[in-house]
Coordinates of C-alpha atoms in Angstrom, one line a residue:
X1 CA 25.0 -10.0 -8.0
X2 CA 25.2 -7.4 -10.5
X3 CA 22.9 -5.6 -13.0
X4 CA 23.9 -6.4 -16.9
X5 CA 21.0 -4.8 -18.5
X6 CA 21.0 -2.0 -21.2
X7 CA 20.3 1.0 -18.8
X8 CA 22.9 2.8 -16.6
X9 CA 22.6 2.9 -12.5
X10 CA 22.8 5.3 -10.3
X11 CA 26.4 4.5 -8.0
X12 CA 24.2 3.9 -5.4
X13 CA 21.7 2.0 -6.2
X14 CA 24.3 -0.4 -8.8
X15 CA 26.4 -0.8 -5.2
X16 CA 23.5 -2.1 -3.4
X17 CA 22.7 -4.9 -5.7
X18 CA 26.3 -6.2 -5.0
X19 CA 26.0 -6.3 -1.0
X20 CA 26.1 -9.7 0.7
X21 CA 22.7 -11.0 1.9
X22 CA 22.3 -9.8 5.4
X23 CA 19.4 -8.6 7.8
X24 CA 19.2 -5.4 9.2
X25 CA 19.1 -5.5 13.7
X26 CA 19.8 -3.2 16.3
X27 CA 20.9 -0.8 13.7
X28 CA 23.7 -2.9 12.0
X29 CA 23.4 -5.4 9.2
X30 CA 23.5 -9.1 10.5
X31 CA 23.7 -12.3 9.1
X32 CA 20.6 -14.6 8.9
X33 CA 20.9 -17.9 11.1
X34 CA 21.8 -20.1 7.6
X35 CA 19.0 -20.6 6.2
X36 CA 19.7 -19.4 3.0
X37 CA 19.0 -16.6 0.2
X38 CA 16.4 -15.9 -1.6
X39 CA 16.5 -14.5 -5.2
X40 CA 15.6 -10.7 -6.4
X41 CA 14.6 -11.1 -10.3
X42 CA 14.2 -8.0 -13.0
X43 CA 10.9 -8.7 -14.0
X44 CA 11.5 -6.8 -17.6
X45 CA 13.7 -10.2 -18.0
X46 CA 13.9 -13.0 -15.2
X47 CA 17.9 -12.6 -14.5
X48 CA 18.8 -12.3 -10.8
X49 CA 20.1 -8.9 -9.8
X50 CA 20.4 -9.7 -6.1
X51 CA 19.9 -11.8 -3.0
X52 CA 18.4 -11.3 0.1
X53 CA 18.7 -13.4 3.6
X54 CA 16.2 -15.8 4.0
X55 CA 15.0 -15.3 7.3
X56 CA 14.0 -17.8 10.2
X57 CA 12.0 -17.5 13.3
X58 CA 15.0 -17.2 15.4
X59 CA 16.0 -14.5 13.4
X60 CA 12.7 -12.8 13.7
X61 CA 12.6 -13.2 17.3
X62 CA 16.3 -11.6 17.4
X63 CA 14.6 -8.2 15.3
X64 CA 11.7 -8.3 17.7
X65 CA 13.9 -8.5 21.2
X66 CA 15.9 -5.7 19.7
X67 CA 13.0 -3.6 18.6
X68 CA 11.2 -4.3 22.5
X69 CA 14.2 -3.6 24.0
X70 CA 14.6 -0.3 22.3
X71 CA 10.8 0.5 23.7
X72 CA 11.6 -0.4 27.0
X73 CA 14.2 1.8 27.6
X74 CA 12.8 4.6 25.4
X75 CA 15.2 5.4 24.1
X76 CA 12.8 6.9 21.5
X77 CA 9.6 7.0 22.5
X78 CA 10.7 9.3 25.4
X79 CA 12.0 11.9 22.7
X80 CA 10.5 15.0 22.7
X81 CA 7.8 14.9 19.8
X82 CA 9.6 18.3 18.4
X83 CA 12.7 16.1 18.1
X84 CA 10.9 13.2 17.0
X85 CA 9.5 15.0 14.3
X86 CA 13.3 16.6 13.5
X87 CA 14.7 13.5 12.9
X88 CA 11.8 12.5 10.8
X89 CA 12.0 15.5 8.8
X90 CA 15.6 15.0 8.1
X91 CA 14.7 11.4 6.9
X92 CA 12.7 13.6 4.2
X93 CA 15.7 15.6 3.4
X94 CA 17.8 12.3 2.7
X95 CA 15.3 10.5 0.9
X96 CA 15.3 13.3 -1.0
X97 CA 18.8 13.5 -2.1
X98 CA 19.1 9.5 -2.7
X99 CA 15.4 9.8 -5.0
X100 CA 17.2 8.2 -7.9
X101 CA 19.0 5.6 -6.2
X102 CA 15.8 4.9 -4.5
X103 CA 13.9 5.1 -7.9
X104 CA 15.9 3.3 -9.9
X105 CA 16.1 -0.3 -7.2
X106 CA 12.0 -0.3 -7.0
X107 CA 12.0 0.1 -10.7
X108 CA 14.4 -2.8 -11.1
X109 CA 12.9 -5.1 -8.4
X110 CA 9.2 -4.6 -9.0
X111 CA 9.1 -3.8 -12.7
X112 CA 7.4 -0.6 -12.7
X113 CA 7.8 2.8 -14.7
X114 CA 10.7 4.6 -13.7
X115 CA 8.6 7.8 -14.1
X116 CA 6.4 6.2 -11.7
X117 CA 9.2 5.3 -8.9
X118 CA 9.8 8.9 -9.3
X119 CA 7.2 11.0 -9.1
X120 CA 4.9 8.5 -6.9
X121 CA 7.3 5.7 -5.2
X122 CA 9.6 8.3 -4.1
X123 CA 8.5 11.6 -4.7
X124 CA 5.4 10.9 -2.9
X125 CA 6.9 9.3 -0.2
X126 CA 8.9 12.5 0.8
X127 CA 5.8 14.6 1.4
X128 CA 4.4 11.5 3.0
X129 CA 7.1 11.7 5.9
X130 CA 6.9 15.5 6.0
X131 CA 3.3 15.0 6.8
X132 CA 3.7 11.9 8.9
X133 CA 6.9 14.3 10.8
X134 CA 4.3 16.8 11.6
X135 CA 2.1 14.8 13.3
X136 CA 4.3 13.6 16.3
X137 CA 3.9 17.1 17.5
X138 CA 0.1 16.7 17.0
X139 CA -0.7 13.9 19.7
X140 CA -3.1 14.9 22.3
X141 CA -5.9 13.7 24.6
X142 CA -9.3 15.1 25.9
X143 CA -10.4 16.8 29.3
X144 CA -14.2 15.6 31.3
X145 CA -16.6 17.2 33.2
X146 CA -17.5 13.9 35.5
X147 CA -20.7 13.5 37.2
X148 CA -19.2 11.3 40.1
X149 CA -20.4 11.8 43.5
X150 CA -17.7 13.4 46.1
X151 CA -19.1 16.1 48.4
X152 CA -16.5 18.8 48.7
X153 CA -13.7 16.0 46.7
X154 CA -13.5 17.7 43.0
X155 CA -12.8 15.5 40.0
X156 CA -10.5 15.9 36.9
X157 CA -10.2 13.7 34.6
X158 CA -8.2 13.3 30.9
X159 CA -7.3 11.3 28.5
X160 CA -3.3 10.9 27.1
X161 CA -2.0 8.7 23.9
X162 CA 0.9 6.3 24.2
X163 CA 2.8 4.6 21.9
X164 CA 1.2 0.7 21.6
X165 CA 5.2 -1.0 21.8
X166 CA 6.6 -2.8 19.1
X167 CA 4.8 -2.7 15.3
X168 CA 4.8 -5.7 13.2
X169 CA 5.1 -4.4 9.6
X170 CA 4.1 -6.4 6.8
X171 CA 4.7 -4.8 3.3
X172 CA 3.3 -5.8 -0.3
X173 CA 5.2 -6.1 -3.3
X174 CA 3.6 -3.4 -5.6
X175 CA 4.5 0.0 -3.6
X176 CA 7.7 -1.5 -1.9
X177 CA 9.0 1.6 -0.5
X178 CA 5.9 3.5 -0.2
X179 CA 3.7 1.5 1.9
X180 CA 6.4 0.5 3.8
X181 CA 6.5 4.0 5.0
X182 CA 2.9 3.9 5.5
X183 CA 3.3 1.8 8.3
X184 CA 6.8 2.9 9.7
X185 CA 6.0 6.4 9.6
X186 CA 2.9 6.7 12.2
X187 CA 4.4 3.7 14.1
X188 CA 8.2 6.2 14.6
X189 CA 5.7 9.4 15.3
X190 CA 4.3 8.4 17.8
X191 CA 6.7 6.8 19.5
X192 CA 6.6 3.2 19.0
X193 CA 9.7 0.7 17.7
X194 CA 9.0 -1.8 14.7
X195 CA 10.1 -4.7 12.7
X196 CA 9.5 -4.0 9.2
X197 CA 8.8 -7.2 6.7
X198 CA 9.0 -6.5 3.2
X199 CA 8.1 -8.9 0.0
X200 CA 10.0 -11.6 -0.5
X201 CA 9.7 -10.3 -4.2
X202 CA 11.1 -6.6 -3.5
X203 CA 12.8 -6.5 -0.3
X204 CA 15.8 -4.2 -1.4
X205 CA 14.8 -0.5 -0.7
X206 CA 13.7 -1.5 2.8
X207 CA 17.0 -2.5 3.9
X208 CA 18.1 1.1 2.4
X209 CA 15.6 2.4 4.5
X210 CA 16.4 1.3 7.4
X211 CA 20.2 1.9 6.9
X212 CA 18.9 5.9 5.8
X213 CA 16.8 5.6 9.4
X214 CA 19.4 5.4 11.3
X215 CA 21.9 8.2 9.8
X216 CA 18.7 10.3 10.2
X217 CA 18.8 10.1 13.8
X218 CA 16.6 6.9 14.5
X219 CA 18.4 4.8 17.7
X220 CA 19.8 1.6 16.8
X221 CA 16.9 -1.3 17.7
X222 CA 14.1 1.2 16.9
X223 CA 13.9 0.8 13.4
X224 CA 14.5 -3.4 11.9
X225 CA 14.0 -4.9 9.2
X226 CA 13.9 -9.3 8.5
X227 CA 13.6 -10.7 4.8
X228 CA 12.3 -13.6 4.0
X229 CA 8.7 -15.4 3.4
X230 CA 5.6 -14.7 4.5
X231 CA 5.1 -18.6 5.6
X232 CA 8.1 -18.2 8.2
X233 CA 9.3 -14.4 8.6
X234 CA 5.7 -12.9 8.4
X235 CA 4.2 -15.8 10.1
X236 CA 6.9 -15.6 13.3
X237 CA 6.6 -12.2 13.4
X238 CA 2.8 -11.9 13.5
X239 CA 2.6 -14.5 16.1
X240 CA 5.6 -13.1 17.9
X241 CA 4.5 -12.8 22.2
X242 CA 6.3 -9.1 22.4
X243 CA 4.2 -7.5 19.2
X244 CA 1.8 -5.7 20.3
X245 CA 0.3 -4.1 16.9
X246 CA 0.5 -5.3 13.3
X247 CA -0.4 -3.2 10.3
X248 CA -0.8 -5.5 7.2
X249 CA -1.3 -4.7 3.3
X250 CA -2.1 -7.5 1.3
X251 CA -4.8 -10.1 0.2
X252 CA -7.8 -10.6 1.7
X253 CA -6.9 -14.0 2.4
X254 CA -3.6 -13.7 4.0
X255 CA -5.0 -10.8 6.1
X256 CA -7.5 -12.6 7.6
X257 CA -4.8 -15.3 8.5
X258 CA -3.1 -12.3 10.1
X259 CA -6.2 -10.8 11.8
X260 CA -6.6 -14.5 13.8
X261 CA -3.1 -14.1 15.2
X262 CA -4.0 -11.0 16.2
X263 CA -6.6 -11.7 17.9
X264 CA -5.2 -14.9 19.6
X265 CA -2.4 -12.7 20.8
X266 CA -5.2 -9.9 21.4
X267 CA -3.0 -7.6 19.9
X268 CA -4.0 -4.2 17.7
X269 CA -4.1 -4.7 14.1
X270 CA -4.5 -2.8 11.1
X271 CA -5.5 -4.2 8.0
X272 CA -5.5 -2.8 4.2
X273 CA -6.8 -5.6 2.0
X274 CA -7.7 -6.4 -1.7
X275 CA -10.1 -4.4 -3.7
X276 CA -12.4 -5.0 -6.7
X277 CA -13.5 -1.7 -7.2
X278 CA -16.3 -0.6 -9.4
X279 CA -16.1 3.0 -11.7
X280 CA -19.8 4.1 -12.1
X281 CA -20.1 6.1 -16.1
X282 CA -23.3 7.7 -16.2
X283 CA -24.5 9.0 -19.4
X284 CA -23.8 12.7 -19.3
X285 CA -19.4 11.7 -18.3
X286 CA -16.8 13.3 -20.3
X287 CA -15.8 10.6 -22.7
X288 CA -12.4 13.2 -22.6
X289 CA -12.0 12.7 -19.0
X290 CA -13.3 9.5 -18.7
X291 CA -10.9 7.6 -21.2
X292 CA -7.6 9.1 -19.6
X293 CA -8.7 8.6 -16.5
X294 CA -9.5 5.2 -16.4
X295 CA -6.3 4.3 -18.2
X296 CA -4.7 5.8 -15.1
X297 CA -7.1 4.3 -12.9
X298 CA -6.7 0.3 -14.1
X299 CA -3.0 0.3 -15.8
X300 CA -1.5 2.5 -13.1
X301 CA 1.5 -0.3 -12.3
X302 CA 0.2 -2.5 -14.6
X303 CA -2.9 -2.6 -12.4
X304 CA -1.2 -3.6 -9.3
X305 CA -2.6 -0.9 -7.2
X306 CA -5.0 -1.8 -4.3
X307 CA -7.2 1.1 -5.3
X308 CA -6.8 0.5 -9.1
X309 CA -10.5 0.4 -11.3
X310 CA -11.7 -3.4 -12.4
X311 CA -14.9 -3.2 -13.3
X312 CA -16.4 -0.2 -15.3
X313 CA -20.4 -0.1 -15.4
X314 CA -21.2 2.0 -18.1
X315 CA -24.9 3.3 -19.0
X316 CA -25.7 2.3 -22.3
X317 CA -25.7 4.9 -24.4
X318 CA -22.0 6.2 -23.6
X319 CA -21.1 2.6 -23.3
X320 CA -19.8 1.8 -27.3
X321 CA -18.1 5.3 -27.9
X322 CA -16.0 4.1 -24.2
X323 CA -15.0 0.7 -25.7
X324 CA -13.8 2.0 -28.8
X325 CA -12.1 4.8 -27.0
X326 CA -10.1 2.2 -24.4
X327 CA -9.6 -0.3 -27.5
X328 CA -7.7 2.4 -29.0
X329 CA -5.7 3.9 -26.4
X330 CA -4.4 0.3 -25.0
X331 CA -3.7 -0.8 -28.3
X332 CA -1.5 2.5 -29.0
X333 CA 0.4 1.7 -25.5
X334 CA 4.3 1.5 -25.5
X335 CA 5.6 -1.9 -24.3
X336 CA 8.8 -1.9 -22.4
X337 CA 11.4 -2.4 -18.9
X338 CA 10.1 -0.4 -16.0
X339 CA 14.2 1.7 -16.5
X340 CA 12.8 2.7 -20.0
X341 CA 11.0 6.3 -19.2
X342 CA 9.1 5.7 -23.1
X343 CA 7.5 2.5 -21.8
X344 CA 4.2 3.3 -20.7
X345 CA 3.2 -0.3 -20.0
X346 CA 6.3 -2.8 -18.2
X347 CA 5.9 -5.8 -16.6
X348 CA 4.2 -7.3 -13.9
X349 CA 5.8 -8.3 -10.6
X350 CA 6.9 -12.0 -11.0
X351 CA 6.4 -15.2 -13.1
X352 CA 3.9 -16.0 -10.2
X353 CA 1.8 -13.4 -10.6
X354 CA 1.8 -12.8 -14.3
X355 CA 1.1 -16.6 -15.1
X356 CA -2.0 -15.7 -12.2
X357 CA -3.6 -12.8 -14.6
X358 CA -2.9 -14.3 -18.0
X359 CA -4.7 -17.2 -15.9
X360 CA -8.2 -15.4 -15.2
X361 CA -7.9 -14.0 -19.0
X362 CA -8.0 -17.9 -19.8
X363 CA -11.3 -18.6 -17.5
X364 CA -12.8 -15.3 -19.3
X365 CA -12.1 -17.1 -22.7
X366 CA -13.5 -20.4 -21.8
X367 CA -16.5 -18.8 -20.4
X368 CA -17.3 -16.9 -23.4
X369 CA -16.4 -13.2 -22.8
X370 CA -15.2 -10.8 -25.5
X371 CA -11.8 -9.8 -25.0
X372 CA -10.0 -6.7 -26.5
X373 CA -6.3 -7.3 -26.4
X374 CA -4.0 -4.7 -26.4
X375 CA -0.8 -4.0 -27.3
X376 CA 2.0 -6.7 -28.2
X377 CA 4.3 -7.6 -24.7
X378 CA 7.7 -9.2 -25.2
X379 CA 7.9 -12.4 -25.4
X380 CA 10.8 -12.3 -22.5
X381 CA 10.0 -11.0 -18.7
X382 CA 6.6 -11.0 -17.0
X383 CA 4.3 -9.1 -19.5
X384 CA 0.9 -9.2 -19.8
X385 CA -1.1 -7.7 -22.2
X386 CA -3.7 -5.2 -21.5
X387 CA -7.1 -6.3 -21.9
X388 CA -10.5 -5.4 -21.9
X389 CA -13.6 -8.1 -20.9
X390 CA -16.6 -7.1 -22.2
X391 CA -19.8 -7.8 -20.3
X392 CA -18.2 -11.0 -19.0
X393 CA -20.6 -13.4 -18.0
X394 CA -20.7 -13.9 -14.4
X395 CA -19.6 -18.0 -14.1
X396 CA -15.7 -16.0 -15.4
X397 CA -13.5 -15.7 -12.0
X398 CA -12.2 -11.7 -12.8
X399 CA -16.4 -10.9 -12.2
X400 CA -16.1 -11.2 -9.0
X401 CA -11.9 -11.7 -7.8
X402 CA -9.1 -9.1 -7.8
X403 CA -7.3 -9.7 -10.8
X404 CA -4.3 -7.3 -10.4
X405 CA -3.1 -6.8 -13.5
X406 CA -3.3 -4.6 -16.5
X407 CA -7.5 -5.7 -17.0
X408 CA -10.5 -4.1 -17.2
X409 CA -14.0 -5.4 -17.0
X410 CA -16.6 -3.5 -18.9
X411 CA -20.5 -4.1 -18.3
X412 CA -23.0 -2.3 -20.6
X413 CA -25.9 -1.1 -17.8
X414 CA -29.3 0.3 -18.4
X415 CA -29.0 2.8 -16.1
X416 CA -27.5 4.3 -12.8
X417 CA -29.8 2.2 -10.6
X418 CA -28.5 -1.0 -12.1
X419 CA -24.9 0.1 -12.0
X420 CA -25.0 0.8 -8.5
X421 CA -26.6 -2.3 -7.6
X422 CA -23.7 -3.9 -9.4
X423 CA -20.9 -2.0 -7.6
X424 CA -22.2 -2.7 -4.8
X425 CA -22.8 -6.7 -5.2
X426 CA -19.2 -7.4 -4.1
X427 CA -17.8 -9.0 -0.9
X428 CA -14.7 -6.1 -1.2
X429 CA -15.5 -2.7 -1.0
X430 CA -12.2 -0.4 -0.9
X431 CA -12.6 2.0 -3.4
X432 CA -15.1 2.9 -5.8
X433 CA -15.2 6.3 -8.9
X434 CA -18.1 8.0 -10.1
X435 CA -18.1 10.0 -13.3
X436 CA -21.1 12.5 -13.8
X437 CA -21.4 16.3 -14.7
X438 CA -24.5 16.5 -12.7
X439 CA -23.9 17.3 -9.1
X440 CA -26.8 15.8 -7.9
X441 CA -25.9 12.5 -9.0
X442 CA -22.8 12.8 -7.4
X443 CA -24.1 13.7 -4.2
X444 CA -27.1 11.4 -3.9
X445 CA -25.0 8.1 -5.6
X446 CA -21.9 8.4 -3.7
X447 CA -23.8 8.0 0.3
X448 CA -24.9 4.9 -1.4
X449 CA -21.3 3.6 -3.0
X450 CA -20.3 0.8 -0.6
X451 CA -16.6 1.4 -0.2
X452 CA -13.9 3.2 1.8
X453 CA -12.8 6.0 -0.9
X454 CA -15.1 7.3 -3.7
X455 CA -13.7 9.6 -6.3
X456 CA -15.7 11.8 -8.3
X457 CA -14.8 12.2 -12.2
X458 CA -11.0 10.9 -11.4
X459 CA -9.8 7.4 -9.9
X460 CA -7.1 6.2 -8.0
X461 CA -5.4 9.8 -6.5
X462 CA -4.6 9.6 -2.9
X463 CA -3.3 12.4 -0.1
X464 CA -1.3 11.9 2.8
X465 CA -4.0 14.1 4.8
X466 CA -6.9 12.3 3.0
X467 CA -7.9 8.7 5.5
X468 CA -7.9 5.8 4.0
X469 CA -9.0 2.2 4.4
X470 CA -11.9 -0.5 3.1
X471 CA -15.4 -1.2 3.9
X472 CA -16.6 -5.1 4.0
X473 CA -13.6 -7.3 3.9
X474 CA -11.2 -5.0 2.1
X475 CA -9.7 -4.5 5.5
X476 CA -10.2 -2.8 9.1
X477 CA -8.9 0.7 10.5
X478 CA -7.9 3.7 8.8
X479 CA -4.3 5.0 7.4
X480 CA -3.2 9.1 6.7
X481 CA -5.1 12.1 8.3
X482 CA -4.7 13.8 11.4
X483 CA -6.2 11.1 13.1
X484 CA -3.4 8.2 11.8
X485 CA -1.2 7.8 14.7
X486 CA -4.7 6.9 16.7
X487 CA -4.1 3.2 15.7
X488 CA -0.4 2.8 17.0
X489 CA -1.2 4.5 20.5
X490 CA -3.1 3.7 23.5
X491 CA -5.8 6.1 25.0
X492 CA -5.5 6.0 28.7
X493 CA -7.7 7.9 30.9
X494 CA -6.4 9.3 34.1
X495 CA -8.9 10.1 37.0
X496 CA -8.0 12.5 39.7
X497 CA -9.8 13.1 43.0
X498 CA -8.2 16.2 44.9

């Protein structure tokens, strides 16, 4: 397959598109077992720009012998963490020089900004391995006093990390590369191997990945990746005997699928699930703050960010001047393909999922709610226009479900008190914004916001050294900070009587 569209590609990344379908296993690329391909669209206008093997459970099982094999002999889990850490560094460096190439294949597969694959997808993702690199130096244990009872026999007694074995990697569609990293990066720090599964949707710049892995310095077997669905690949590969620790970003749904093969496997599991998350306007915000910043916050990726603002509970007497303000700025939005660097809004992911949101804008309109569209969309690709549903009533679907898309749900509250009691009244609790000038509002409402990361005056900004994760059924564990590697090792304590 080929790219015909209007924009030019970098060498690398038009070369890429044009590969044969193959997977990528004990550092070469393989064939699937014939199965099949399955399509990569340009969601700015349904053509096919590539295909990608359709992968079965034998093939899975091939990726997962290879990765456990690899662990066995450790080949890299018995690296020194210093070099561990070089090679992960020099990753970095690479990604680094490719950043367009990289850029430019998310942009194409998943439809976002090419700004945004830039400065976020990629840019992002360098300092995110730098820090990630850092941390396989950082792995350590704990000494004990010990109150056992020995006469003259003296005790000591510590505790060591090591790596879990192989990681089952199961990545979303929206951040391709980026999250992707998010779960190979702590999993190669600290020593483990791992089977990476990307989206059926936007599977290409993991196979790139991988590929760049390997010239980096990662051993052959250490680093796979299977395409394919997440009914057979992501299914085979959760359930696979010789995992022994899954990290998972997705749906709720889906992750507790996940979650019950963990368990009946009694493997480790990591889980970063949906979000309907709540911004908190008290009276005294910063309509100049708040309107920017809740553009970015909900229409970030057209709204296909985890962490992305859905429901904004406004206290009455800012709340007309904010509606006017949003109806404005999404009506003054630039419509276009995620290549164009003028678009500020481009299309959603897939036919799938754009026909989803356009589907709970429907249910708003049948129910009654005012909506606020925004600006025209092409009539071609998977556009949605932006949208604003004010003071839905609560029978409409996007009240209480993750809509991921380019909409915003605005509720008129009396005061703070009834705002929170709103943000909180959610099954999902991942993230959560509060915008206030008074400091003691800030401090006394955020103890009391129900959800894994609350921002203050600004929504949606994450740091590699900043944990992150979801209260309630947005998910289990913790990704980034010092303590990230904690989930893909083992603490084993080691008793000594001498």
């Amino acid at each position: 397959m080929t790219y015909t569209g209007p924009f030019t590609l970098d060498p690398t990344a038009a070369a890429f598109l044009g590969r044969a379908p193959a997977l990528f296993i004990d550092g070469r690329s393989v064939a699937a077992d014939g199965r099949g391909c399955l399509p990569v669209y340009d969601p700015s206008s349904g053509t096919i720009i590539a295909e990608v093997a359709d992968a079965s459970a034998p093939d899975v099982d091939r990726a997962v012998c290879s990765a456990h094999a690899a662990f066995v002999d450790g080949r890299w889990r018995n690296l020194r963490p210093a070099d561990r850490e070089r090679v992960l560094l020099r990753l970095a460096d690479l990604l680094e020089v490719r950043a367009e190439a990289f850029a430019q294949l998310e942009s194409l597969e998943q439809g976002k900004s090419i700004n945004i694959a830039r400065m976020i997808e990629v840019g992002a993702s360098i300092d995110w391995i730098r820090y990630a690199a850092g941390l396989a130096t950082k792995i350590s244990g704990r000494t004990f006093d010990l109150s056992l009872p020995g006469g003259p026999t003296h005790w000591t007694a510590y505790t060591r990390r090591e790596p879990v074995g192989v990681v089952a990697a199961i990545a979303p569609w929206n951040f391709p590369l980026m999250i992707a990293l998010w779960k190979v990066l702590p999993a190669l720090a600290s020593g483990c191997s791992i089977v990476l599964k990307p989206s059926e949707v936007t599977p290409l710049t993991a196979l790139l990945l991988a590929e760049m892995a390997l010239e980096a310095g990662v051993p052959a077997g250490v680093f796979n990746v299977v395409t394919g669905s997440g009914a057979v690949a992501g299914r085979a590969l959760a359930e696979h005997p010789l995992v022994a620790k899954i990290s998972f970003t997705g749906s709720t749904a889906t992750g507790k699928a996940i979650g019950h093969a963990a368990i009946d496997g009694m493997k480790r599991f990591t889980l970063e699930l949906g979000g309907k998350n709540p911004a908190l306007i008290l009276r005294d915000a910063k309509l100049e703050k708040v309107v920017p910043g809740l553009m970015a916050g909900g229409f970030l990726n057209g709204g296909q960010v985890c962490a992305a603002v859905s429901r904004i509970y406004v206290e009455a007497p800012l709340y007309d001047d904010l509606v006017a303000a949003l109806s404005g700025a999404i009506a003054a939005v630039t419509v276009g393909p995620g290549l164009d660097p003028e678009a500020q809004l481009n299309p959603l992911v897939s036919a799938t999922h754009s026909a989803k949101v356009k589907s709970y804008l429907d249910d708003a309109d049948a129910a009654g709610a005012k909506i606020v569209r925004g600006a025209a969309v092409p009539e071609e690709g998977y556009y949605v226009s932006p949208a604003l549903i004010l003071n839905a009533p609560a029978e409409a679907k996007l009240v209480r479900e993750e809509v991921f898309g380019p909409v915003l749900n605005i509720s008129r509250v009396a005061d703070a008190e009834e705002g929170l009691r709103l943000a909180n009244d959610n099954d999902l609790g991942l993230a959560a914004s509060l915008w206030t000038q008074d400091i003691d509002q800030a401090m006394a409402l955020t103890r009391r916001i129900e959800a894994g990361t609350i921002w203050v005056n600004s929504h949606v900004f994450i740091d590699p050294n900043m944990p992150f994760g979801g209260f309630k059924q947005s998910g289990l564990g913790r990704d980034f900070g010092m303590d990230w590697l904690d989930g893909y090792t083992e603490e084993k304590s080691i008793c000594i009587a001498h």
